[in-house]
CSV table of C-alpha atoms in Angstrom, one decimal:
chain,number,residue,atom,x,y,z
A,1,MET,CA,-22.2,55.4,11.3
A,2,THR,CA,-19.8,54.8,14.1
A,3,ARG,CA,-16.1,55.6,13.8
A,4,PRO,CA,-13.3,53.1,14.3
A,5,GLY,CA,-12.7,52.5,18.0
A,6,GLU,CA,-16.2,53.6,19.1
A,7,GLU,CA,-17.6,50.0,19.4
A,8,PRO,CA,-14.7,48.9,21.7
A,9,PHE,CA,-15.2,52.1,23.8
A,10,ILE,CA,-18.8,51.3,24.2
A,11,ALA,CA,-18.0,47.7,25.0
A,12,ALA,CA,-15.4,48.9,27.6
A,13,VAL,CA,-17.8,51.2,29.5
A,14,LYS,CA,-20.9,48.9,29.3
A,15,PRO,CA,-19.9,46.8,32.4
A,16,LEU,CA,-19.5,49.9,34.5
A,17,VAL,CA,-22.8,51.3,33.2
A,18,ASP,CA,-24.5,48.0,34.0
A,19,ALA,CA,-22.9,47.8,37.4
A,20,ILE,CA,-24.4,51.2,38.4
A,21,GLY,CA,-27.8,50.4,36.9
A,22,GLY,CA,-27.4,53.1,34.2
A,23,GLU,CA,-28.8,53.1,30.7
A,24,MET,CA,-26.8,53.8,27.5
A,25,LEU,CA,-28.4,55.8,24.7
A,26,PRO,CA,-27.3,57.8,21.7
A,27,PRO,CA,-25.7,61.1,22.6
A,28,ASP,CA,-28.3,63.1,20.6
A,29,GLU,CA,-30.9,61.7,23.0
A,30,ALA,CA,-29.1,62.8,26.1
A,31,GLY,CA,-31.1,64.8,28.6
A,32,GLN,CA,-29.8,67.6,30.9
A,33,ASP,CA,-28.8,65.1,33.7
A,34,ASP,CA,-27.3,62.5,31.4
A,35,VAL,CA,-23.5,62.1,31.1
A,36,VAL,CA,-22.2,62.2,27.5
A,37,LEU,CA,-19.0,60.2,26.9
A,38,ALA,CA,-16.7,61.2,24.1
A,39,TRP,CA,-14.0,59.2,22.3
A,40,GLU,CA,-11.3,61.0,20.4
A,41,GLY,CA,-13.2,64.3,20.5
A,42,THR,CA,-16.6,62.9,19.4
A,43,ASP,CA,-19.6,62.2,21.5
A,44,VAL,CA,-20.1,58.5,21.4
A,45,VAL,CA,-22.7,57.5,24.0
A,46,ALA,CA,-24.8,59.1,26.7
A,47,VAL,CA,-25.3,57.4,30.1
A,48,ARG,CA,-28.5,58.0,32.0
A,49,LEU,CA,-27.8,57.5,35.7
A,50,PRO,CA,-30.4,55.7,37.8
A,51,GLN,CA,-32.3,57.3,40.7
A,52,LEU,CA,-30.6,56.5,44.0
A,53,ALA,CA,-33.4,54.3,45.2
A,54,ASP,CA,-33.2,52.3,41.9
A,55,SER,CA,-29.4,52.0,42.3
A,56,LEU,CA,-29.9,50.3,45.7
A,57,ASP,CA,-32.3,47.8,44.2
A,58,HIS,CA,-29.8,47.2,41.4
A,59,ILE,CA,-27.0,46.7,43.9
A,60,LEU,CA,-29.0,44.3,46.0
A,61,ALA,CA,-29.9,42.3,42.9
A,62,ALA,CA,-26.3,42.2,41.8
A,63,MET,CA,-25.3,40.9,45.2
A,64,GLU,CA,-27.8,38.1,45.0
A,65,ARG,CA,-26.6,37.1,41.5
A,66,ARG,CA,-22.9,37.0,42.8
A,67,ARG,CA,-23.9,34.9,45.8
A,68,GLY,CA,-26.2,32.7,43.7
A,69,LYS,CA,-29.1,32.8,46.1
A,70,PRO,CA,-31.5,35.3,47.8
A,71,LEU,CA,-29.8,37.5,50.4
A,72,ALA,CA,-32.5,36.4,52.8
A,73,ASP,CA,-31.1,32.8,52.6
A,74,LEU,CA,-27.6,33.9,53.9
A,75,ASP,CA,-26.4,33.1,57.3
A,76,ARG,CA,-26.0,35.9,59.9
A,77,ARG,CA,-22.3,36.5,59.3
A,78,ALA,CA,-22.9,36.8,55.5
A,79,LYS,CA,-25.8,39.2,56.1
A,80,GLN,CA,-23.5,41.3,58.3
A,81,GLU,CA,-20.9,41.4,55.5
A,82,VAL,CA,-23.6,42.5,53.1
A,83,VAL,CA,-24.6,45.4,55.4
A,84,ARG,CA,-20.9,46.4,55.8
A,85,THR,CA,-20.5,46.4,52.0
A,86,LEU,CA,-23.7,48.4,51.5
A,87,GLU,CA,-22.8,50.9,54.2
A,88,ALA,CA,-19.4,51.5,52.4
A,89,ARG,CA,-21.3,52.1,49.2
A,90,GLY,CA,-23.7,54.7,50.8
A,91,ALA,CA,-26.8,52.6,50.8
A,92,PHE,CA,-28.1,53.9,54.0
A,93,SER,CA,-28.0,57.5,52.9
A,94,VAL,CA,-30.8,56.7,50.5
A,95,ARG,CA,-34.3,57.4,51.8
A,96,HIS,CA,-35.8,54.1,53.1
A,97,GLY,CA,-32.4,52.4,52.6
A,98,VAL,CA,-32.5,50.6,55.9
A,99,GLU,CA,-36.0,49.3,55.2
A,100,THR,CA,-35.1,48.2,51.7
A,101,VAL,CA,-32.0,46.3,52.9
A,102,ALA,CA,-33.9,44.8,55.8
A,103,SER,CA,-36.5,43.5,53.4
A,104,ALA,CA,-33.9,42.0,51.0
A,105,LEU,CA,-32.1,40.3,53.9
A,106,GLY,CA,-35.3,39.0,55.5
A,107,VAL,CA,-34.6,40.8,58.8
A,108,SER,CA,-36.0,43.7,60.7
A,109,ARG,CA,-34.8,47.3,60.6
A,110,PHE,CA,-33.7,46.8,64.1
A,111,THR,CA,-31.4,43.9,63.1
A,112,VAL,CA,-29.9,46.1,60.3
A,113,TYR,CA,-29.2,48.9,62.8
A,114,ASN,CA,-27.7,46.3,65.2
A,115,TYR,CA,-25.4,45.1,62.3
A,116,LEU,CA,-24.4,48.7,61.7
A,117,ASN,CA,-23.8,49.5,65.4
A,118,ARG,CA,-21.8,46.3,65.9
A,119,GLU,CA,-19.5,47.4,63.1
A,120,LYS,CA,-18.9,50.8,64.7
A,121,ASP,CA,-18.2,49.2,68.1
A,122,SER,CA,-15.5,46.9,66.8
């Protein structure tokens, strides 16, 4: 049975967990790498964080949902904005990050590198 206040706590953290592509589970099912969140001194929910590569896919899917169309359908300026946003979020530190982003944008790796270099030159 949950205590008063626990349901609002879970509802409050759910958008954050969803945004990072995490999974919520009961605290007693938490693994060593899961993050257990407590409310008023009691463990309420565990969060299983995604693998970095899965996070990038999740971020790309969320960007598509926000824009209402596939990232590959964006114009050049919008694609450059996507690359800037992803760079700020660390997407290119993930193994095969450039390739994953290039595929989602429908451009070559070379084009993604050009977008990144253009940003550094300005």
